Coordinates of N, CA and C in Angstrom, one line a residue:
N1 N 112.9 -21.8 -202.5 CA 114.3 -22.1 -202.5 C 114.9 -21.3 -201.3
H2 N 115.6 -22.0 -200.4 CA 116.1 -21.4 -199.2 C 117.6 -21.2 -199.3
R3 N 118.1 -20.2 -198.7 CA 119.5 -19.8 -198.7 C 120.3 -20.9 -198.1
D4 N 121.4 -21.3 -198.7 CA 122.3 -22.4 -198.2 C 123.4 -21.8 -197.4
W5 N 123.1 -21.5 -196.1 CA 124.0 -20.9 -195.2 C 125.3 -21.7 -195.1
N6 N 125.2 -23.0 -195.0 CA 126.4 -23.9 -194.8 C 127.3 -23.8 -196.0
D7 N 126.7 -23.8 -197.2 CA 127.6 -23.7 -198.4 C 128.3 -22.4 -198.4
E8 N 127.6 -21.3 -198.1 CA 128.3 -20.0 -198.1 C 129.4 -19.9 -197.1
W9 N 129.1 -20.5 -195.9 CA 130.1 -20.5 -194.9 C 131.4 -21.3 -195.3
Q10 N 131.1 -22.5 -195.7 CA 132.2 -23.4 -196.1 C 133.1 -22.8 -197.2
R11 N 132.4 -22.1 -198.2 CA 133.2 -21.5 -199.2 C 134.0 -20.3 -198.7
A12 N 133.5 -19.6 -197.7 CA 134.2 -18.5 -197.1 C 135.4 -18.9 -196.3
I13 N 135.3 -20.0 -195.6 CA 136.4 -20.4 -194.7 C 137.6 -21.1 -195.4
V14 N 137.4 -21.4 -196.7 CA 138.5 -22.0 -197.4 C 139.2 -21.0 -198.4
I15 N 138.8 -19.8 -198.4 CA 139.5 -18.7 -199.2 C 140.9 -18.6 -198.8
S16 N 141.8 -18.7 -199.7 CA 143.3 -18.8 -199.4 C 143.8 -17.5 -198.8
D17 N 143.3 -16.3 -199.3 CA 143.8 -15.0 -198.8 C 143.2 -14.8 -197.4
R18 N 144.0 -14.6 -196.4 CA 143.5 -14.4 -195.0 C 142.6 -13.2 -194.9
V19 N 142.9 -12.1 -195.5 CA 142.1 -10.9 -195.3 C 140.7 -11.1 -196.0
E20 N 140.8 -11.7 -197.2 CA 139.5 -11.9 -198.0 C 138.7 -13.0 -197.2
R21 N 139.4 -14.0 -196.7 CA 138.6 -15.1 -195.9 C 138.0 -14.5 -194.7
A22 N 138.7 -13.6 -194.0 CA 138.1 -13.0 -192.8 C 136.9 -12.1 -193.2
C23 N 137.1 -11.3 -194.2 CA 136.0 -10.4 -194.6 C 134.7 -11.2 -195.0
E24 N 134.9 -12.2 -195.8 CA 133.8 -13.0 -196.3 C 133.1 -13.8 -195.2
S25 N 133.9 -14.4 -194.4 CA 133.3 -15.2 -193.3 C 132.6 -14.3 -192.3
V26 N 133.1 -13.1 -192.0 CA 132.4 -12.2 -191.2 C 131.1 -11.7 -191.9
R27 N 131.1 -11.5 -193.1 CA 129.9 -11.0 -193.9 C 128.8 -12.1 -193.8
V28 N 129.2 -13.4 -194.0 CA 128.2 -14.4 -193.9 C 127.7 -14.6 -192.5
L29 N 128.5 -14.5 -191.5 CA 128.1 -14.7 -190.1 C 127.2 -13.5 -189.7
V30 N 127.5 -12.3 -190.1 CA 126.7 -11.2 -189.7 C 125.3 -11.3 -190.3
E31 N 125.2 -11.7 -191.6 CA 123.9 -11.9 -192.2 C 123.1 -13.0 -191.6
F32 N 123.8 -14.1 -191.2 CA 123.2 -15.2 -190.5 C 122.7 -14.8 -189.2
E33 N 123.5 -14.1 -188.4 CA 123.0 -13.6 -187.1 C 121.8 -12.6 -187.2
K34 N 121.8 -11.8 -188.2 CA 120.7 -10.9 -188.4 C 119.4 -11.7 -188.7
K35 N 119.5 -12.7 -189.5 CA 118.4 -13.6 -189.8 C 117.9 -14.3 -188.6
I36 N 118.8 -14.9 -187.9 CA 118.4 -15.7 -186.7 C 117.9 -14.8 -185.6
T37 N 118.3 -13.6 -185.5 CA 117.8 -12.7 -184.4 C 116.4 -12.5 -184.6
T38 N 115.9 -12.3 -185.9 CA 114.5 -12.1 -186.2 C 113.7 -13.3 -185.8
I39 N 114.2 -14.5 -186.1 CA 113.6 -15.8 -185.8 C 113.5 -15.9 -184.3
V40 N 114.6 -15.7 -183.6 CA 114.6 -15.9 -182.1 C 113.6 -15.0 -181.4
K41 N 113.5 -13.7 -181.9 CA 112.5 -12.8 -181.3 C 111.1 -13.4 -181.4
E42 N 110.8 -13.9 -182.6 CA 109.4 -14.5 -182.8 C 109.3 -15.8 -182.0
M43 N 110.3 -16.6 -181.9 CA 110.2 -17.8 -181.0 C 109.9 -17.5 -179.6
V44 N 110.6 -16.5 -179.1 CA 110.4 -16.1 -177.7 C 109.0 -15.5 -177.5
E45 N 108.5 -14.7 -178.4 CA 107.2 -14.2 -178.3 C 106.1 -15.3 -178.4
D46 N 106.4 -16.4 -179.1 CA 105.5 -17.5 -179.2 C 105.3 -18.3 -177.9
L47 N 106.3 -18.1 -177.0 CA 106.2 -18.9 -175.8 C 104.9 -18.6 -175.0
S48 N 104.3 -17.4 -175.2 CA 103.1 -17.1 -174.5 C 101.8 -17.7 -175.1
L49 N 102.0 -18.3 -176.3 CA 100.9 -18.9 -177.1 C 100.7 -20.4 -176.8
L50 N 99.5 -20.9 -177.0 CA 99.3 -22.3 -176.9 C 100.2 -23.0 -178.0
Y51 N 100.6 -24.2 -177.7 CA 101.6 -24.8 -178.6 C 101.0 -24.9 -180.0
E52 N 99.7 -25.2 -180.2 CA 99.1 -25.3 -181.5 C 99.1 -24.0 -182.3
K53 N 99.3 -22.8 -181.6 CA 99.2 -21.5 -182.3 C 100.6 -21.0 -182.6
R54 N 101.7 -21.7 -182.2 CA 103.0 -21.2 -182.4 C 103.5 -21.2 -183.8
R55 N 104.3 -20.3 -184.2 CA 104.8 -20.2 -185.6 C 105.9 -21.3 -185.7
Y56 N 106.6 -21.6 -184.7 CA 107.7 -22.5 -184.7 C 107.4 -23.7 -183.8
V57 N 107.4 -24.9 -184.3 CA 107.1 -26.1 -183.6 C 108.4 -27.0 -183.6
I58 N 108.5 -27.8 -182.6 CA 109.6 -28.7 -182.5 C 109.6 -29.7 -183.7
Q59 N 110.7 -29.8 -184.4 CA 110.8 -30.6 -185.6 C 111.9 -31.6 -185.6
T60 N 112.8 -31.6 -184.6 CA 113.8 -32.6 -184.6 C 113.9 -33.2 -183.2
K61 N 114.7 -34.3 -183.1 CA 114.8 -34.9 -181.8 C 116.2 -34.8 -181.3
G62 N 116.4 -35.2 -180.1 CA 117.7 -35.1 -179.4 C 117.4 -35.0 -177.9
I63 N 118.4 -35.2 -177.1 CA 118.3 -35.3 -175.7 C 118.8 -34.0 -175.0
A64 N 120.1 -33.7 -175.2 CA 120.7 -32.7 -174.5 C 120.4 -31.3 -175.0
G65 N 120.4 -30.3 -174.1 CA 120.4 -28.9 -174.5 C 119.1 -28.2 -174.7
G66 N 118.0 -28.9 -174.9 CA 116.7 -28.2 -175.0 C 116.0 -28.6 -176.3
D67 N 114.9 -27.9 -176.5 CA 114.0 -28.1 -177.7 C 114.7 -27.7 -179.0
K68 N 114.5 -28.5 -180.0 CA 115.2 -28.2 -181.3 C 114.2 -28.0 -182.4
Y69 N 114.6 -27.0 -183.2 CA 113.7 -26.5 -184.3 C 114.5 -26.5 -185.6
R70 N 113.7 -26.6 -186.7 CA 114.3 -26.4 -188.0 C 113.4 -25.4 -188.7
Y71 N 114.1 -24.3 -189.1 CA 113.4 -23.3 -189.9 C 114.1 -23.1 -191.2
K72 N 113.5 -23.5 -192.3 CA 114.1 -23.5 -193.6 C 115.5 -24.2 -193.5
N73 N 116.6 -23.6 -193.8 CA 117.9 -24.2 -193.7 C 118.7 -23.8 -192.4
I74 N 117.9 -23.6 -191.4 CA 118.5 -23.2 -190.1 C 118.1 -24.1 -189.0
F75 N 119.0 -24.6 -188.2 CA 118.8 -25.5 -187.1 C 118.9 -24.6 -185.8
L76 N 117.9 -24.6 -185.0 CA 117.9 -23.8 -183.8 C 117.6 -24.7 -182.6
K77 N 118.3 -24.4 -181.5 CA 118.1 -25.1 -180.2 C 117.8 -24.1 -179.1
F78 N 116.7 -24.2 -178.5 CA 116.3 -23.4 -177.4 C 117.0 -23.9 -176.2
V79 N 118.0 -23.2 -175.7 CA 118.9 -23.7 -174.7 C 118.1 -23.8 -173.3
R80 N 117.7 -25.0 -173.0 CA 117.0 -25.2 -171.7 C 117.4 -26.6 -171.2
D81 N 117.2 -26.8 -170.0 CA 117.5 -28.1 -169.4 C 116.2 -28.9 -169.2
T82 N 115.6 -29.2 -170.3 CA 114.3 -29.9 -170.3 C 114.4 -31.3 -169.8
R83 N 115.6 -32.0 -169.9 CA 115.7 -33.4 -169.5 C 116.5 -33.5 -168.2
H84 N 116.8 -32.4 -167.5 CA 117.5 -32.3 -166.2 C 118.9 -33.0 -166.3
I85 N 119.6 -32.7 -167.4 CA 120.9 -33.2 -167.6 C 121.9 -32.3 -166.9
Y86 N 121.7 -30.9 -167.0 CA 122.6 -29.9 -166.6 C 122.3 -29.4 -165.2
R87 N 121.2 -29.8 -164.6 CA 120.7 -29.3 -163.3 C 119.8 -28.1 -163.4
D88 N 120.1 -27.2 -164.3 CA 119.2 -26.1 -164.5 C 119.5 -25.4 -165.9
D89 N 118.7 -24.4 -166.2 CA 118.9 -23.7 -167.5 C 120.2 -22.9 -167.6
A90 N 120.6 -22.4 -166.5 CA 121.9 -21.6 -166.5 C 123.0 -22.5 -166.9
F91 N 123.1 -23.7 -166.4 CA 124.2 -24.6 -166.8 C 124.0 -25.1 -168.2
A92 N 122.8 -25.2 -168.7 CA 122.6 -25.5 -170.1 C 123.1 -24.4 -171.0
A93 N 122.9 -23.2 -170.6 CA 123.4 -22.0 -171.3 C 124.9 -22.0 -171.3
K94 N 125.5 -22.3 -170.2 CA 127.0 -22.4 -170.2 C 127.5 -23.5 -171.1
A95 N 126.8 -24.6 -171.2 CA 127.2 -25.7 -172.1 C 127.1 -25.2 -173.6
A96 N 126.1 -24.4 -173.9 CA 125.9 -23.8 -175.3 C 127.1 -22.9 -175.6
Q97 N 127.5 -22.1 -174.6 CA 128.6 -21.2 -174.8 C 129.9 -22.0 -175.0
N98 N 130.0 -23.1 -174.3 CA 131.2 -24.0 -174.4 C 131.2 -24.7 -175.8
E99 N 130.1 -25.0 -176.3 CA 130.0 -25.5 -177.7 C 130.6 -24.5 -178.7
R100 N 130.1 -23.3 -178.5 CA 130.6 -22.2 -179.4 C 132.1 -22.0 -179.3
K101 N 132.6 -22.0 -178.0 CA 134.1 -21.9 -177.8 C 134.9 -23.0 -178.4
G102 N 134.3 -24.2 -178.3 CA 135.0 -25.4 -178.9 C 135.1 -25.3 -180.4
L103 N 134.0 -24.9 -181.0 CA 134.0 -24.7 -182.5 C 134.9 -23.6 -182.9
S104 N 135.0 -22.5 -182.1 CA 135.9 -21.4 -182.4 C 137.3 -21.9 -182.3
A105 N 137.6 -22.8 -181.4 CA 139.0 -23.3 -181.2 C 139.4 -24.1 -182.4
Y106 N 138.5 -25.0 -182.9 CA 138.8 -25.7 -184.1 C 138.9 -24.8 -185.3
Y107 N 138.1 -23.8 -185.4 CA 138.1 -22.9 -186.6 C 139.5 -22.1 -186.6
N108 N 139.9 -21.7 -185.4 CA 141.1 -20.9 -185.3 C 142.4 -21.7 -185.5
L109 N 142.3 -23.0 -185.5 CA 143.5 -23.9 -185.8 C 143.9 -23.8 -187.3
S110 N 143.0 -23.4 -188.2 CA 143.2 -23.4 -189.6 C 143.6 -24.8 -190.1
T111 N 143.0 -25.8 -189.7 CA 143.2 -27.2 -190.2 C 142.3 -27.4 -191.4
D112 N 142.3 -28.6 -192.0 CA 141.3 -28.9 -193.1 C 140.0 -29.3 -192.6
L113 N 139.7 -29.2 -191.3 CA 138.4 -29.6 -190.8 C 137.4 -28.6 -191.2
A114 N 136.2 -29.1 -191.6 CA 135.1 -28.3 -192.0 C 134.3 -28.0 -190.8
V115 N 134.4 -26.8 -190.3 CA 133.7 -26.4 -189.1 C 132.5 -25.6 -189.4
P116 N 131.3 -26.0 -188.8 CA 130.1 -25.3 -189.1 C 130.0 -23.9 -188.4
M117 N 129.2 -23.1 -189.1 CA 129.0 -21.8 -188.5 C 128.1 -22.0 -187.3
F118 N 128.2 -21.2 -186.3 CA 127.5 -21.4 -185.0 C 127.3 -20.0 -184.4
A119 N 126.1 -19.7 -184.0 CA 125.8 -18.4 -183.4 C 124.9 -18.6 -182.2
V120 N 125.1 -17.7 -181.2 CA 124.3 -17.7 -180.0 C 123.6 -16.4 -179.9
V121 N 122.2 -16.4 -179.7 CA 121.5 -15.2 -179.5 C 120.7 -15.3 -178.2
T122 N 120.8 -14.2 -177.4 CA 120.1 -14.2 -176.1 C 119.1 -13.0 -176.3
Y123 N 117.8 -13.4 -176.0 CA 116.7 -12.4 -176.1 C 115.8 -12.5 -174.9
L124 N 115.6 -11.5 -174.2 CA 114.7 -11.5 -173.0 C 115.0 -12.6 -172.0
G125 N 116.3 -12.9 -171.9 CA 116.8 -14.0 -171.0 C 116.8 -15.4 -171.6
W126 N 116.3 -15.5 -172.8 CA 116.3 -16.9 -173.4 C 117.5 -17.0 -174.3
R127 N 118.2 -18.1 -174.3 CA 119.3 -18.3 -175.2 C 119.0 -19.3 -176.2
I128 N 119.3 -19.0 -177.5 CA 119.0 -19.9 -178.6 C 120.3 -20.0 -179.4
I129 N 120.7 -21.2 -179.7 CA 121.9 -21.4 -180.6 C 121.4 -21.8 -182.0
A130 N 122.2 -21.4 -183.0 CA 121.7 -21.7 -184.3 C 123.0 -22.1 -185.2
T131 N 122.7 -23.0 -186.1 CA 123.7 -23.4 -187.0 C 122.9 -23.6 -188.4
P132 N 123.6 -23.6 -189.5 CA 123.0 -23.9 -190.7 C 122.6 -25.4 -190.6
V133 N 121.6 -25.8 -191.4 CA 121.4 -27.3 -191.5 C 122.6 -27.8 -192.3
L134 N 123.1 -28.9 -191.7 CA 124.3 -29.5 -192.3 C 124.0 -30.6 -193.2
P135 N 124.8 -30.9 -194.2 CA 124.5 -32.0 -195.1 C 124.8 -33.4 -194.5
I136 N 124.1 -33.7 -193.5 CA 124.3 -35.0 -192.8 C 123.2 -35.9 -193.1
Q137 N 123.5 -37.2 -193.4 CA 122.5 -38.2 -193.7 C 122.6 -39.3 -192.6
G138 N 122.4 -38.8 -191.3 CA 122.4 -39.8 -190.2 C 123.7 -40.6 -190.1
Q139 N 123.5 -41.9 -189.9 CA 124.6 -42.7 -189.6 C 125.5 -42.9 -190.9
Q140 N 125.0 -42.7 -192.1 CA 125.8 -42.8 -193.3 C 126.9 -41.8 -193.3
S141 N 126.7 -40.6 -192.7 CA 127.8 -39.6 -192.8 C 128.5 -39.4 -191.5
L142 N 128.0 -40.0 -190.4 CA 128.7 -39.8 -189.1 C 129.9 -40.8 -189.1
V143 N 131.1 -40.2 -189.2 CA 132.3 -41.0 -189.2 C 133.1 -40.8 -187.9
Y144 N 132.8 -39.8 -187.1 CA 133.6 -39.5 -185.9 C 132.7 -38.9 -184.9
G145 N 132.6 -39.6 -183.7 CA 131.8 -39.1 -182.6 C 130.5 -40.0 -182.4
S146 N 129.5 -39.4 -181.8 CA 128.3 -40.1 -181.4 C 127.1 -39.3 -181.7
D147 N 126.0 -40.0 -182.0 CA 124.7 -39.3 -182.1 C 123.7 -39.9 -181.1
D148 N 124.2 -40.7 -180.2 CA 123.3 -41.4 -179.2 C 123.8 -41.3 -177.8
Q149 N 124.4 -40.1 -177.4 CA 124.9 -39.9 -176.1 C 126.0 -40.8 -175.7
G150 N 126.8 -41.2 -176.6 CA 128.0 -42.0 -176.3 C 127.8 -43.5 -176.3
R151 N 126.6 -44.0 -176.5 CA 126.4 -45.4 -176.5 C 127.1 -46.1 -177.7
T152 N 127.1 -45.4 -178.8 CA 127.9 -45.8 -180.0 C 128.8 -44.7 -180.4
V153 N 130.1 -44.9 -180.5 CA 131.0 -43.9 -180.8 C 131.8 -44.4 -182.1
R154 N 131.9 -43.5 -183.1 CA 132.5 -43.8 -184.3 C 133.8 -43.1 -184.5
N155 N 134.7 -43.8 -185.2 CA 136.0 -43.3 -185.6 C 136.4 -44.1 -186.9
S156 N 135.6 -44.0 -187.9 CA 135.7 -44.9 -189.0 C 136.4 -44.3 -190.3
N157 N 136.8 -43.1 -190.3 CA 137.4 -42.5 -191.4 C 138.8 -42.1 -191.1
P158 N 139.8 -42.7 -191.7 CA 141.2 -42.4 -191.4 C 141.6 -41.0 -191.6
K159 N 141.1 -40.3 -192.7 CA 141.4 -38.9 -192.9 C 140.9 -38.0 -191.8
V160 N 139.6 -38.2 -191.4 CA 139.0 -37.4 -190.3 C 139.8 -37.7 -189.0
N161 N 140.1 -39.0 -188.8 CA 140.8 -39.3 -187.6 C 142.2 -38.6 -187.5
H162 N 142.9 -38.5 -188.6 CA 144.2 -37.8 -188.7 C 144.0 -36.3 -188.4
L163 N 143.0 -35.7 -189.1 CA 142.8 -34.3 -188.8 C 142.4 -34.0 -187.4
M164 N 141.6 -34.9 -186.8 CA 141.2 -34.7 -185.4 C 142.5 -34.9 -184.5
M165 N 143.3 -35.8 -184.8 CA 144.5 -36.0 -184.0 C 145.4 -34.8 -184.1
R166 N 145.6 -34.3 -185.3 CA 146.4 -33.1 -185.5 C 145.8 -31.9 -184.7
A167 N 144.5 -31.7 -184.7 CA 143.9 -30.6 -184.0 C 144.0 -30.8 -182.5
A168 N 143.9 -32.1 -182.0 CA 144.0 -32.4 -180.6 C 145.4 -32.1 -180.1
K169 N 146.4 -32.4 -180.9 CA 147.8 -32.1 -180.5 C 148.0 -30.7 -180.4
K170 N 147.5 -29.9 -181.3 CA 147.6 -28.4 -181.2 C 146.9 -27.8 -180.0
M171 N 145.8 -28.5 -179.6 CA 145.0 -28.0 -178.4 C 145.4 -28.7 -177.1
N172 N 146.4 -29.5 -177.2 CA 146.9 -30.3 -176.0 C 145.7 -31.2 -175.4
I173 N 145.0 -31.8 -176.3 CA 144.0 -32.8 -175.9 C 144.6 -34.2 -176.2
K174 N 144.7 -35.0 -175.1 CA 145.2 -36.3 -175.2 C 144.2 -37.3 -175.8
P175 N 144.5 -38.1 -176.8 CA 143.6 -39.1 -177.2 C 143.1 -40.0 -176.1
H176 N 141.9 -40.3 -176.1 CA 141.3 -41.1 -174.9 C 140.2 -42.0 -175.4
R177 N 139.9 -43.0 -174.6 CA 138.9 -44.0 -174.9 C 137.6 -43.5 -174.4
V178 N 136.5 -43.7 -175.2 CA 135.2 -43.3 -174.8 C 134.2 -44.4 -175.3
G179 N 133.0 -44.4 -174.8 CA 132.0 -45.4 -175.1 C 131.7 -46.2 -173.9
S180 N 131.2 -47.4 -174.1 CA 130.9 -48.3 -173.0 C 131.1 -49.7 -173.3
G181 N 131.5 -50.5 -172.3 CA 131.7 -51.9 -172.4 C 132.7 -52.2 -173.5
D182 N 132.4 -53.2 -174.4 CA 133.3 -53.6 -175.4 C 133.2 -52.7 -176.7
Q183 N 132.5 -51.6 -176.5 CA 132.3 -50.6 -177.6 C 133.2 -49.4 -177.4
M184 N 134.3 -49.5 -176.5 CA 135.2 -48.4 -176.3 C 136.0 -48.2 -177.6
I185 N 136.2 -46.9 -177.8 CA 137.0 -46.5 -179.0 C 137.8 -45.3 -178.7
E186 N 139.0 -45.1 -179.3 CA 139.8 -43.9 -179.0 C 139.5 -42.8 -179.9
I187 N 139.3 -41.6 -179.3 CA 139.1 -40.4 -180.1 C 140.0 -39.3 -179.6
S188 N 140.1 -38.2 -180.4 CA 141.0 -37.1 -180.0 C 140.2 -35.8 -180.0
S189 N 139.2 -35.8 -179.2 CA 138.4 -34.6 -179.1 C 137.8 -34.6 -177.7
C190 N 137.1 -33.5 -177.3 CA 136.5 -33.5 -176.0 C 135.0 -33.3 -176.2

């Protein structure tokens, strides 16, 4: 039985008392960062081994940002430009930091959006981002955004759309059309 980091985090960020919410969310985040730091060190040490001998092997797919791993209830992404999307690893690392900043901005808005916990660990020059594994069932639960690099963009849940529009207004993000061809759709995020 693995620790459900996402459940702990989601419970912490909805505590009504601000001080208690801050204390509990920091406690969960610190414990999560401690756990992933151990994993990251092992992952980096494994780089010198043949792929077949590594403790951590690629278990998920995706295009942007680097190789993706799942360890128990933790999703990890080795921030590298393996597909030459960012031009080099340094720009991929900046994109990872911008992901963290974006999530922090949504978190700090104190809306009803459920924001995932997100941590970045750098070890011996390698940057790895980590989130808890989220309760997502592929396209059944994707109601806002894209999981195929923007070829298909969804905005199918009125409540989520309303929350995203409220958040965008607070962050001065103008709703805009994304997608391609006749699949263009308006969203309120970046």
